[in-house]
Tab-separated table of C-alpha atoms in Angstrom:
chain	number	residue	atom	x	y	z
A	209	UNK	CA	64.273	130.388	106.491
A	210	UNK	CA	60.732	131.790	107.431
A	211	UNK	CA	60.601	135.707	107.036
A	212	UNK	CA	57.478	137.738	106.274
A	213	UNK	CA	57.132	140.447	103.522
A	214	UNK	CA	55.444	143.622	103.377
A	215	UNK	CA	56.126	145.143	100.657
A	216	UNK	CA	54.564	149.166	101.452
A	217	UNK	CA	56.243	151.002	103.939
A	218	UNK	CA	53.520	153.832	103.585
A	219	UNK	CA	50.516	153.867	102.382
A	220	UNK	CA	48.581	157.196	102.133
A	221	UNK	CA	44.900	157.240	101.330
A	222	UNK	CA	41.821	159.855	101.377
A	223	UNK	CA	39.183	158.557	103.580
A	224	UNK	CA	36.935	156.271	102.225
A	225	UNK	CA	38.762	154.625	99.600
A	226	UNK	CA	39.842	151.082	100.099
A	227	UNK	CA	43.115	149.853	100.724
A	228	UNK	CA	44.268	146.515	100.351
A	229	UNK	CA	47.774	145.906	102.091
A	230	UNK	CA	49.891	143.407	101.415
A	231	UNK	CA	51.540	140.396	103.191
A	232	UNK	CA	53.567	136.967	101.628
A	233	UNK	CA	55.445	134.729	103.543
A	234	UNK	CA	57.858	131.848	103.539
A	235	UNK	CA	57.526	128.852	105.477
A	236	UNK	CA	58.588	125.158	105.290
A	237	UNK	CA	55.380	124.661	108.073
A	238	UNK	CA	52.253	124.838	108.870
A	239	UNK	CA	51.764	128.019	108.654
A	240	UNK	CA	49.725	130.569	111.025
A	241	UNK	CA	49.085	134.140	109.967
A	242	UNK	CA	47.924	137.600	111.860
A	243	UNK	CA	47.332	140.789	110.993
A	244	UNK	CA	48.391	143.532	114.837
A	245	UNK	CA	47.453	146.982	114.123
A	246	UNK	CA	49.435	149.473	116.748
A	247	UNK	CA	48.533	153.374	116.989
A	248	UNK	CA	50.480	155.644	117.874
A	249	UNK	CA	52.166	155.595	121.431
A	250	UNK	CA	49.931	152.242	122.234
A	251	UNK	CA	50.669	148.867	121.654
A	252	UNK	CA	50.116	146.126	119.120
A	253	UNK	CA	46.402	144.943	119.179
A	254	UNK	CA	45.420	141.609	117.186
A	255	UNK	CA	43.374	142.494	114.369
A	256	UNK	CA	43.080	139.335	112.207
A	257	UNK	CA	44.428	135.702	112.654
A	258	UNK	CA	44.100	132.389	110.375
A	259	UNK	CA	45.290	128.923	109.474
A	260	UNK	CA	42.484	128.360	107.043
A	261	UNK	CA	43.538	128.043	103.252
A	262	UNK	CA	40.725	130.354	101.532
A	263	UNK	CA	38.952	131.489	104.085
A	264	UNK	CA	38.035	134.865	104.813
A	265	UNK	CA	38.196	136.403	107.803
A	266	UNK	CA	36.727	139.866	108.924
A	267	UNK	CA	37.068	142.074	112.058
A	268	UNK	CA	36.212	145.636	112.853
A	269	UNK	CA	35.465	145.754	108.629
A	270	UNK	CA	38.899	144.940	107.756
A	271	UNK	CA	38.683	141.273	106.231
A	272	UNK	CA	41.953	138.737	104.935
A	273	UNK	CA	42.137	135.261	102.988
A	274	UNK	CA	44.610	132.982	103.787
A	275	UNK	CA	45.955	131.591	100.248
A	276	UNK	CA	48.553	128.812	100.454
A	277	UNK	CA	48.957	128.725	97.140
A	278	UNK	CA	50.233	131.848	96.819
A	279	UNK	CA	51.507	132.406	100.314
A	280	UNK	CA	49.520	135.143	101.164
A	281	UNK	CA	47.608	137.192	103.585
A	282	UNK	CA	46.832	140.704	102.236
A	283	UNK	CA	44.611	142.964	104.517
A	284	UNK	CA	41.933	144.905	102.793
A	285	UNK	CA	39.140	146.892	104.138
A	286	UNK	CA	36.323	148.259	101.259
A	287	UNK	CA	36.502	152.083	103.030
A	288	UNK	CA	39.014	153.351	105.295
A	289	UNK	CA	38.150	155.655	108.151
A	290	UNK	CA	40.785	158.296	109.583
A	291	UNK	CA	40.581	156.193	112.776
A	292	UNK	CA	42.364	153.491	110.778
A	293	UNK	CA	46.117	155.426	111.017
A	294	UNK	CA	48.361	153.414	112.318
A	295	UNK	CA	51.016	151.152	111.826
A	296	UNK	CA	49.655	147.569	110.432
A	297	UNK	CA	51.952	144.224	110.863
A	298	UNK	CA	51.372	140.723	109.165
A	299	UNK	CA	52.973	138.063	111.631
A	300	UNK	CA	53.890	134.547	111.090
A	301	UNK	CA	54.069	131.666	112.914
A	302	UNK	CA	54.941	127.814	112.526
A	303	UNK	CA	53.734	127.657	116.232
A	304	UNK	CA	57.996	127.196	116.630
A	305	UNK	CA	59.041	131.038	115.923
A	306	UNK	CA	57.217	134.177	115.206
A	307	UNK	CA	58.006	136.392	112.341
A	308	UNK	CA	56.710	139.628	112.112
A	309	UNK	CA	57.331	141.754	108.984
A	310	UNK	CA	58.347	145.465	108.805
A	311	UNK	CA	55.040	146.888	109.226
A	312	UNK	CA	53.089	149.112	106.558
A	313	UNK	CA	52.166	152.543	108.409
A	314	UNK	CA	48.578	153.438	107.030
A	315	UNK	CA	48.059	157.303	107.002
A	316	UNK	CA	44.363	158.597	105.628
A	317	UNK	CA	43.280	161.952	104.940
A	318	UNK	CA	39.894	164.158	105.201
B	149	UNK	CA	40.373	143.145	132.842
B	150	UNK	CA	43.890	144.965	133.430
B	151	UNK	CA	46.364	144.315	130.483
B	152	UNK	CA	50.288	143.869	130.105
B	153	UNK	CA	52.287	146.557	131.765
B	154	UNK	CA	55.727	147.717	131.506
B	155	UNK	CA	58.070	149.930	133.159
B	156	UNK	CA	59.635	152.298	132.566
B	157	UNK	CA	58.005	153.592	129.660
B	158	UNK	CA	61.663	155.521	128.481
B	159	UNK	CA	65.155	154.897	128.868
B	160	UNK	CA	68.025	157.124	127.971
B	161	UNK	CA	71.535	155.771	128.382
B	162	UNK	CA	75.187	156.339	127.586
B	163	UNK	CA	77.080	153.312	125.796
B	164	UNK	CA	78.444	151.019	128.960
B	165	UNK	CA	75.964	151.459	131.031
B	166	UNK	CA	73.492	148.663	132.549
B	167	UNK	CA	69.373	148.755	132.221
B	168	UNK	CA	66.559	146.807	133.376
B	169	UNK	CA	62.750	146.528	132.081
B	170	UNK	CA	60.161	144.980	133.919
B	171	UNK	CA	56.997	143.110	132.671
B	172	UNK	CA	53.349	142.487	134.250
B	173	UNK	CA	51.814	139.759	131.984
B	174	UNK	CA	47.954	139.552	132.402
B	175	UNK	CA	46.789	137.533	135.607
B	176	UNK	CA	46.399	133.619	134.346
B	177	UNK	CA	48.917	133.787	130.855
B	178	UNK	CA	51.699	131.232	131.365
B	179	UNK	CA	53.057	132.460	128.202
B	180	UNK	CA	55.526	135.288	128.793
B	181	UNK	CA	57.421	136.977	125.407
B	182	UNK	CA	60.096	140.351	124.773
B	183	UNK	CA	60.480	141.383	121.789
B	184	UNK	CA	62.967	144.205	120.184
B	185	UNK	CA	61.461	146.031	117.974
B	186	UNK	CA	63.884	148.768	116.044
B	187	UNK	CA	62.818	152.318	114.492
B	188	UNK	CA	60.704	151.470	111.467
B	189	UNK	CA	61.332	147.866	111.729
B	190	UNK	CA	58.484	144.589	112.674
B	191	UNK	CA	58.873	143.289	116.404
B	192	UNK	CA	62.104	140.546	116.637
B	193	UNK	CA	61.141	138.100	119.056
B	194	UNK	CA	64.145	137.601	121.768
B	195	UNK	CA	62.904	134.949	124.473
B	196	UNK	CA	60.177	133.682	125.579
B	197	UNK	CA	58.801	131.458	128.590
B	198	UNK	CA	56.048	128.981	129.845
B	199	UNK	CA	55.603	129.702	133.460
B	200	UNK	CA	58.945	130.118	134.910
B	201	UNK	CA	61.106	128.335	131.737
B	202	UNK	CA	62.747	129.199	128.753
B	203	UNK	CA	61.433	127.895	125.688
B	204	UNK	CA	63.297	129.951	123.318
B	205	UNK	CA	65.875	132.135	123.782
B	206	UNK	CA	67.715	131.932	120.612
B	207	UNK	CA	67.541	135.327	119.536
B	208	UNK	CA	68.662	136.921	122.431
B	209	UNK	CA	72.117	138.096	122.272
B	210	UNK	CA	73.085	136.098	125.576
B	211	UNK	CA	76.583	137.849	126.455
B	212	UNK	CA	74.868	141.288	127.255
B	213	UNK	CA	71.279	140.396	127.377
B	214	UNK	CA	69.366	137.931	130.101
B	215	UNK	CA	66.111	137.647	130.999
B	216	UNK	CA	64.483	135.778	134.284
B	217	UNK	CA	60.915	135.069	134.944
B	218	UNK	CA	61.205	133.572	138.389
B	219	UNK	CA	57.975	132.725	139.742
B	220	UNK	CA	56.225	132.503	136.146
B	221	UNK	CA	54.546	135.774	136.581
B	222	UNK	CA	56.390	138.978	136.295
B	223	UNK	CA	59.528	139.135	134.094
B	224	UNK	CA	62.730	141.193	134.310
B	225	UNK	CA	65.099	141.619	130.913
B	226	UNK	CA	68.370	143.025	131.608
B	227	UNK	CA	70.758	144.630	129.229
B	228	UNK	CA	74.635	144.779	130.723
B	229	UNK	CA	76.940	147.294	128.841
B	230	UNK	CA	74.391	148.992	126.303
B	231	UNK	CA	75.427	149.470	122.907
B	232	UNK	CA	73.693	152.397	120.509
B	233	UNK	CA	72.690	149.148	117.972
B	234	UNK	CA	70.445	148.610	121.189
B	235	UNK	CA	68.560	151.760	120.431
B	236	UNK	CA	64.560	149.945	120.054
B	237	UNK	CA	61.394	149.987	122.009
B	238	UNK	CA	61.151	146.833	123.708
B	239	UNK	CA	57.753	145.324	123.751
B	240	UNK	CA	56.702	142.471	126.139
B	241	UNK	CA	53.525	139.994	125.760
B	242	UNK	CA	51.741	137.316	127.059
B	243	UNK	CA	49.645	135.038	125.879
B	244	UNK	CA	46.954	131.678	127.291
B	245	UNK	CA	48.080	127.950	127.019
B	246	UNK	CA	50.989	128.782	125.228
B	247	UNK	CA	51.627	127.978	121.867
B	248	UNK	CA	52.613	130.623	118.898
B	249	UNK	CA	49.982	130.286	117.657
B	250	UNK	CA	47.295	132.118	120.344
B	251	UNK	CA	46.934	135.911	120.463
B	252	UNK	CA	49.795	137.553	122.314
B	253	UNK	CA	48.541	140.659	124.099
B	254	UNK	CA	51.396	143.399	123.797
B	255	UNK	CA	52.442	146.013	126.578
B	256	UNK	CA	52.878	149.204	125.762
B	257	UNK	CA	56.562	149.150	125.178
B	258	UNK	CA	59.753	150.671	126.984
B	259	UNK	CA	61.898	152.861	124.373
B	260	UNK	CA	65.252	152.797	124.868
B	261	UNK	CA	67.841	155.178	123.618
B	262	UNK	CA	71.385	154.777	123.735
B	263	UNK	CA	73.847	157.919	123.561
């Protein structure tokens, strides 16, 4: 069946550093893929979305690529900020269901 | 622009007993969704509508859990006879034209405990 996959649970980074967080999926569809960041007592906020084999796609500095070939959609950003805490999920849909995996909390330090 | 709300924002219950959450969607979404979302786990969709009907309700775990959208605004899901597997914040979203595809905007979440 469809499921999403993210494989860190916690990632812990000094500020400044990229990060690169990742995201596979399994789908017999089209697939459509998002990247929802959600701080702390607030709630999920679209950060990323795309249907678009190869494409990048950037927002608020963090940028994916949708690869088909390798059923992918890992989130990177080239310098993380402490503002960017928070819990990051990589969603799924075959515009029938939504999937969204287990989340990868993102912690950075001074 | 005023987004999704929810109430309440926290629920504490003993095993048996009933609870209700209630959902604002933003003014003009037609697309209505809950979702359960467990400690340290993604969001599980449960149901969601288009205007006033069910499109998918699948997930939801239909012999204690029901959920109504009446008028296809505002949105009331029910749990009968909470269990402590129920334990989860329970996020609700809405969305434009529909689809699975279109952002979702997410309400802050009610978190429920159950004793």
């Amino acid at each position: 069946g469809d499921s999403v996959t993210q494989t860190e649970g916690l990632v812990t980074l000094t500020k400044g550093l990229p990060v690169m967080l990742n995201c596979t999926y399994q789908t017999t569809y089209s697939p459509f893929l998002f990247w929802y960041v959600q701080h702390l007592n607030e709630a999920p906020k679209l950060l990323l979305k795309s249907s678009t084999d190869n494409k990048r796609t950037e927002h608020q500095g963090f940028y994916a690529t949708l690869h088909k070939s390798s059923s992918s959609f890992h989130l990177q950003k080239s310098s993380v900020q402490l503002s960017d805490s928070a819990l990051y999920f990589c969603a799924l849909s075959d515009n029938n269901r939504i999937f969204f995996g287990d989340g990868t909390q993102l912690v950075v330090k001074p | 622009e005023a987004g999704v709300t929810q109430s309440p924002r926290y629920a504490v219950l003993q095993e048996g007993q009933a609870v209700s959450f209630w959902c604002d969607p933003i003014s003009g979404h037609d697309t209505l969704y809950w979702y359960q979302q467990p400690r340290d786990q993604g969001p599980q969709l449960l149901v969601y509508f288009r205007d006033e009907a069910v499109i998918d309700n699948s997930q939801l775990p239909s012999d204690r859990f029901s959920a109504v959208r009446p008028k296809g605004t505002n949105s009331t899901l029910k749990i009968q006879s909470a269990k402590q597997g129920d334990t989860a914040t329970y996020l609700c979203a809405s969305s434009q034209l529909g689809g699975l595809s279109y952002e979702q905007y997410f309400g802050p979440g009610t978190r429920l405990t159950v004793l």
